[in-house]
Amino acid sequence: MQPTIEFHLQLPNSGQRELLKGFLLLKQEPNNRAGIKLQATSGCSGYQYSGSWKLKGRGPLPPSRAIEPLTYSVSTQRLWLPHVRGVEGSFYAIAPFSVKVDEGKSRGDFGIHFDANVPGSAGCIVFPLQDHWDVFRSFIANCAHKNVQQVPLNVMYTVPIQARAA
């Protein structure tokens, strides 16, 4: 078993009022194109646009290409954070703890959790739907049961194709 996780979100060129939703793709093997697709998001509404991952406390998780040669991984060991606003329960840490995103700027303390109380996140990947969160927790528990300590995570953002004027 060599599980992997992909996070996909379409980021426009400027901020939007509504919270944009993407998806997390859970794969049992890295070469599989198919996987379990779950609704997820990252960042706060108004701060989900191309380049906004540089904004501490508001922007989404930086894309994998922005932190190269480092790579992300998700711990299969659950942290219990019931008193942290927005998390209020299980939290799965994303390594590395901190990444450089620009000259002199770094972001960190990322994880994956249920989107409790506060819509969106300050850089974590969050699940707005309870049943999708339950599927993710089951996937991670299965990985841990098979002695997988860390699951590779690839974070990918796309920019929507602008409609051409007629």
PDB file of C-alpha atoms in Angstrom:
ATOM      1  CA  MET A   1       0.000   0.000   0.000  1.00  0.00           C
ATOM      2  CA  GLN A   2       1.414   3.348  -1.120  1.00  0.00           C
ATOM      3  CA  PRO A   3      -1.439   5.798  -0.557  1.00  0.00           C
ATOM      4  CA  THR A   4      -1.309   9.390  -1.777  1.00  0.00           C
ATOM      5  CA  ILE A   5      -3.511  12.445  -1.380  1.00  0.00           C
ATOM      6  CA  GLU A   6      -4.084  15.228  -3.910  1.00  0.00           C
ATOM      7  CA  PHE A   7      -5.739  18.569  -3.196  1.00  0.00           C
ATOM      8  CA  HIS A   8      -7.233  20.432  -6.161  1.00  0.00           C
ATOM      9  CA  LEU A   9      -8.731  23.941  -6.138  1.00  0.00           C
ATOM     10  CA  GLN A  10      -9.423  26.381  -8.951  1.00  0.00           C
ATOM     11  CA  LEU A  11      -8.107  29.818  -7.954  1.00  0.00           C
ATOM     12  CA  PRO A  12      -9.262  32.898  -9.883  1.00  0.00           C
ATOM     13  CA  ASN A  13      -7.048  35.959 -10.480  1.00  0.00           C
ATOM     14  CA  SER A  14      -8.843  37.998  -7.796  1.00  0.00           C
ATOM     15  CA  GLY A  15     -10.690  37.372  -4.547  1.00  0.00           C
ATOM     16  CA  GLN A  16     -14.328  36.253  -4.540  1.00  0.00           C
ATOM     17  CA  ARG A  17     -16.968  36.779  -1.869  1.00  0.00           C
ATOM     18  CA  GLU A  18     -18.030  33.149  -1.689  1.00  0.00           C
ATOM     19  CA  LEU A  19     -15.838  30.414  -0.274  1.00  0.00           C
ATOM     20  CA  LEU A  20     -14.449  28.406  -3.189  1.00  0.00           C
ATOM     21  CA  LYS A  21     -14.579  24.635  -2.935  1.00  0.00           C
ATOM     22  CA  GLY A  22     -12.205  22.122  -4.455  1.00  0.00           C
ATOM     23  CA  PHE A  23     -11.615  18.497  -3.694  1.00  0.00           C
ATOM     24  CA  LEU A  24      -9.280  16.049  -2.021  1.00  0.00           C
ATOM     25  CA  LEU A  25      -8.513  12.888  -3.976  1.00  0.00           C
ATOM     26  CA  LEU A  26      -7.563   9.876  -1.843  1.00  0.00           C
ATOM     27  CA  LYS A  27      -5.638   7.199  -3.735  1.00  0.00           C
ATOM     28  CA  GLN A  28      -4.615   3.732  -2.576  1.00  0.00           C
ATOM     29  CA  GLU A  29      -1.717   3.695  -5.082  1.00  0.00           C
ATOM     30  CA  PRO A  30       0.061   6.766  -6.554  1.00  0.00           C
ATOM     31  CA  ASN A  31      -0.221   5.633 -10.199  1.00  0.00           C
ATOM     32  CA  ASN A  32      -4.003   5.277 -10.050  1.00  0.00           C
ATOM     33  CA  ARG A  33      -5.871   8.040 -11.829  1.00  0.00           C
ATOM     34  CA  ALA A  34      -8.998   7.205  -9.865  1.00  0.00           C
ATOM     35  CA  GLY A  35      -9.559   7.658  -6.181  1.00  0.00           C
ATOM     36  CA  ILE A  36     -12.104   8.800  -3.627  1.00  0.00           C
ATOM     37  CA  LYS A  37     -13.106  12.402  -4.386  1.00  0.00           C
ATOM     38  CA  LEU A  38     -14.169  14.492  -1.379  1.00  0.00           C
ATOM     39  CA  GLN A  39     -15.238  18.145  -1.217  1.00  0.00           C
ATOM     40  CA  ALA A  40     -12.629  20.284   0.556  1.00  0.00           C
ATOM     41  CA  THR A  41     -11.270  23.816   0.580  1.00  0.00           C
ATOM     42  CA  SER A  42      -8.352  25.898   1.836  1.00  0.00           C
ATOM     43  CA  GLY A  43      -8.125  29.601   2.661  1.00  0.00           C
ATOM     44  CA  CYS A  44     -10.728  32.146   3.735  1.00  0.00           C
ATOM     45  CA  SER A  45     -13.375  33.676   1.469  1.00  0.00           C
ATOM     46  CA  GLY A  46     -11.957  36.705  -0.316  1.00  0.00           C
ATOM     47  CA  TYR A  47      -8.437  35.287   0.025  1.00  0.00           C
ATOM     48  CA  GLN A  48      -8.603  32.398  -2.428  1.00  0.00           C
ATOM     49  CA  TYR A  49      -6.906  33.668  -5.573  1.00  0.00           C
ATOM     50  CA  SER A  50      -3.692  33.098  -7.486  1.00  0.00           C
ATOM     51  CA  GLY A  51      -0.764  34.034  -5.226  1.00  0.00           C
ATOM     52  CA  SER A  52      -2.889  34.387  -2.069  1.00  0.00           C
ATOM     53  CA  TRP A  53      -1.049  31.435  -0.489  1.00  0.00           C
ATOM     54  CA  LYS A  54       1.566  34.020   0.547  1.00  0.00           C
ATOM     55  CA  LEU A  55      -0.964  35.625   2.937  1.00  0.00           C
ATOM     56  CA  LYS A  56      -0.459  34.398   6.479  1.00  0.00           C
ATOM     57  CA  GLY A  57      -3.631  33.638   8.419  1.00  0.00           C
ATOM     58  CA  ARG A  58      -5.934  34.033   5.388  1.00  0.00           C
ATOM     59  CA  GLY A  59      -4.608  32.397   2.224  1.00  0.00           C
ATOM     60  CA  PRO A  60      -4.772  28.738   1.221  1.00  0.00           C
ATOM     61  CA  LEU A  61      -2.078  26.135   1.736  1.00  0.00           C
ATOM     62  CA  PRO A  62       0.826  26.976  -0.607  1.00  0.00           C
ATOM     63  CA  PRO A  63       0.931  24.765  -3.726  1.00  0.00           C
ATOM     64  CA  SER A  64       3.465  21.953  -3.887  1.00  0.00           C
ATOM     65  CA  ARG A  65       5.351  23.659  -6.731  1.00  0.00           C
ATOM     66  CA  ALA A  66       5.931  26.742  -4.514  1.00  0.00           C
ATOM     67  CA  ILE A  67       7.777  24.771  -1.820  1.00  0.00           C
ATOM     68  CA  GLU A  68       9.995  22.596  -4.043  1.00  0.00           C
ATOM     69  CA  PRO A  69      12.332  20.815  -3.414  1.00  0.00           C
ATOM     70  CA  LEU A  70      10.324  20.130  -0.224  1.00  0.00           C
ATOM     71  CA  THR A  71       7.234  17.944  -0.411  1.00  0.00           C
ATOM     72  CA  TYR A  72       4.142  17.743   1.768  1.00  0.00           C
ATOM     73  CA  SER A  73       2.958  14.731   3.754  1.00  0.00           C
ATOM     74  CA  VAL A  74       0.002  14.141   6.076  1.00  0.00           C
ATOM     75  CA  SER A  75       0.538  12.414   9.414  1.00  0.00           C
ATOM     76  CA  THR A  76      -1.702   9.430  10.098  1.00  0.00           C
ATOM     77  CA  GLN A  77      -1.478  10.219  13.828  1.00  0.00           C
ATOM     78  CA  ARG A  78      -4.505  12.196  14.940  1.00  0.00           C
ATOM     79  CA  LEU A  79      -4.057  15.220  17.179  1.00  0.00           C
ATOM     80  CA  TRP A  80      -7.026  16.047  19.407  1.00  0.00           C
ATOM     81  CA  LEU A  81      -7.626  19.823  19.459  1.00  0.00           C
ATOM     82  CA  PRO A  82     -11.126  20.322  20.911  1.00  0.00           C
ATOM     83  CA  HIS A  83     -10.457  23.882  22.133  1.00  0.00           C
ATOM     84  CA  VAL A  84      -8.944  25.298  18.922  1.00  0.00           C
ATOM     85  CA  ARG A  85     -11.540  27.504  17.201  1.00  0.00           C
ATOM     86  CA  GLY A  86     -12.327  26.225  13.709  1.00  0.00           C
ATOM     87  CA  VAL A  87     -10.811  22.783  14.397  1.00  0.00           C
ATOM     88  CA  GLU A  88     -12.652  21.707  17.540  1.00  0.00           C
ATOM     89  CA  GLY A  89     -11.698  18.052  17.240  1.00  0.00           C
ATOM     90  CA  SER A  90      -9.405  15.845  15.182  1.00  0.00           C
ATOM     91  CA  PHE A  91      -6.460  17.412  13.327  1.00  0.00           C
ATOM     92  CA  TYR A  92      -3.991  15.675  11.009  1.00  0.00           C
ATOM     93  CA  ALA A  93      -0.742  17.638  10.731  1.00  0.00           C
ATOM     94  CA  ILE A  94       0.860  18.432   7.389  1.00  0.00           C
ATOM     95  CA  ALA A  95       4.670  18.377   7.225  1.00  0.00           C
ATOM     96  CA  PRO A  96       6.849  20.311   6.872  1.00  0.00           C
ATOM     97  CA  PHE A  97       5.693  22.462   9.778  1.00  0.00           C
ATOM     98  CA  SER A  98       6.855  25.673   8.067  1.00  0.00           C
ATOM     99  CA  VAL A  99       7.646  26.604   4.439  1.00  0.00           C
ATOM    100  CA  LYS A 100       9.109  29.705   2.777  1.00  0.00           C
ATOM    101  CA  VAL A 101       6.655  31.261   0.325  1.00  0.00           C
ATOM    102  CA  ASP A 102       8.417  34.481  -0.591  1.00  0.00           C
ATOM    103  CA  GLU A 103      11.534  36.426   0.276  1.00  0.00           C
ATOM    104  CA  GLY A 104      11.423  36.681   4.064  1.00  0.00           C
ATOM    105  CA  LYS A 105       7.910  35.214   4.337  1.00  0.00           C
ATOM    106  CA  SER A 106       6.988  31.809   5.691  1.00  0.00           C
ATOM    107  CA  ARG A 107       3.740  29.975   6.395  1.00  0.00           C
ATOM    108  CA  GLY A 108       3.136  27.011   8.617  1.00  0.00           C
ATOM    109  CA  ASP A 109       1.211  25.026  11.193  1.00  0.00           C
ATOM    110  CA  PHE A 110      -0.886  23.367   8.462  1.00  0.00           C
ATOM    111  CA  GLY A 111      -3.215  20.427   8.836  1.00  0.00           C
ATOM    112  CA  ILE A 112      -6.376  18.745   7.656  1.00  0.00           C
ATOM    113  CA  HIS A 113      -9.537  19.003   9.762  1.00  0.00           C
ATOM    114  CA  PHE A 114     -13.308  19.395   9.717  1.00  0.00           C
ATOM    115  CA  ASP A 115     -14.472  22.960   8.985  1.00  0.00           C
ATOM    116  CA  ALA A 116     -16.003  23.675  12.414  1.00  0.00           C
ATOM    117  CA  ASN A 117     -17.744  27.015  13.091  1.00  0.00           C
ATOM    118  CA  VAL A 118     -15.505  29.254  10.960  1.00  0.00           C
ATOM    119  CA  PRO A 119     -16.039  28.756   7.198  1.00  0.00           C
ATOM    120  CA  GLY A 120     -12.735  28.272   5.385  1.00  0.00           C
ATOM    121  CA  SER A 121      -9.294  28.070   6.917  1.00  0.00           C
ATOM    122  CA  ALA A 122      -6.108  30.001   7.569  1.00  0.00           C
ATOM    123  CA  GLY A 123      -4.057  27.650   5.388  1.00  0.00           C
ATOM    124  CA  CYS A 124      -5.332  24.234   6.388  1.00  0.00           C
ATOM    125  CA  ILE A 125      -7.318  21.910   4.167  1.00  0.00           C
ATOM    126  CA  VAL A 126     -10.825  21.624   5.584  1.00  0.00           C
ATOM    127  CA  PHE A 127     -13.934  19.537   4.956  1.00  0.00           C
ATOM    128  CA  PRO A 128     -17.284  21.369   4.995  1.00  0.00           C
ATOM    129  CA  LEU A 129     -19.295  18.117   4.819  1.00  0.00           C
ATOM    130  CA  GLN A 130     -19.361  15.726   7.807  1.00  0.00           C
ATOM    131  CA  ASP A 131     -19.758  12.572   5.683  1.00  0.00           C
ATOM    132  CA  HIS A 132     -16.709  13.518   3.570  1.00  0.00           C
ATOM    133  CA  TRP A 133     -14.714  14.159   6.766  1.00  0.00           C
ATOM    134  CA  ASP A 134     -15.754  10.722   8.044  1.00  0.00           C
ATOM    135  CA  VAL A 135     -14.512   9.065   4.812  1.00  0.00           C
ATOM    136  CA  PHE A 136     -11.169  10.907   5.121  1.00  0.00           C
ATOM    137  CA  ARG A 137     -10.728   9.854   8.763  1.00  0.00           C
ATOM    138  CA  SER A 138     -11.471   6.245   7.816  1.00  0.00           C
ATOM    139  CA  PHE A 139      -8.893   6.388   4.985  1.00  0.00           C
ATOM    140  CA  ILE A 140      -6.238   7.795   7.358  1.00  0.00           C
ATOM    141  CA  ALA A 141      -7.084   5.234  10.070  1.00  0.00           C
ATOM    142  CA  ASN A 142      -6.722   2.448   7.496  1.00  0.00           C
ATOM    143  CA  CYS A 143      -3.303   3.817   6.498  1.00  0.00           C
ATOM    144  CA  ALA A 144      -2.215   3.969  10.157  1.00  0.00           C
ATOM    145  CA  HIS A 145      -3.474   0.398  10.713  1.00  0.00           C
ATOM    146  CA  LYS A 146      -1.178  -0.695   7.850  1.00  0.00           C
ATOM    147  CA  ASN A 147       1.790   1.067   9.544  1.00  0.00           C
ATOM    148  CA  VAL A 148       1.839   3.999   7.115  1.00  0.00           C
ATOM    149  CA  GLN A 149       3.096   6.959   9.176  1.00  0.00           C
ATOM    150  CA  GLN A 150       2.911   9.702   6.521  1.00  0.00           C
ATOM    151  CA  VAL A 151       0.862   9.978   3.318  1.00  0.00           C
ATOM    152  CA  PRO A 152       2.352  12.113   0.504  1.00  0.00           C
ATOM    153  CA  LEU A 153       0.227  15.182  -0.332  1.00  0.00           C
ATOM    154  CA  ASN A 154       0.294  17.072  -3.637  1.00  0.00           C
ATOM    155  CA  VAL A 155      -1.365  20.519  -3.600  1.00  0.00           C
ATOM    156  CA  MET A 156      -2.406  21.778  -7.053  1.00  0.00           C
ATOM    157  CA  TYR A 157      -4.149  25.000  -8.057  1.00  0.00           C
ATOM    158  CA  THR A 158      -5.503  25.830 -11.488  1.00  0.00           C
ATOM    159  CA  VAL A 159      -6.648  29.151 -12.895  1.00  0.00           C
ATOM    160  CA  PRO A 160      -9.984  29.106 -14.719  1.00  0.00           C
ATOM    161  CA  ILE A 161      -9.849  29.613 -18.472  1.00  0.00           C
ATOM    162  CA  GLN A 162     -11.330  33.009 -19.296  1.00  0.00           C
ATOM    163  CA  ALA A 163     -14.067  33.001 -21.909  1.00  0.00           C
ATOM    164  CA  ARG A 164     -12.921  34.748 -25.073  1.00  0.00           C
ATOM    165  CA  ALA A 165     -14.893  37.748 -26.278  1.00  0.00           C
ATOM    166  CA  ALA A 166     -16.909  37.000 -29.417  1.00  0.00           C
TER     167      ALA A 166
END
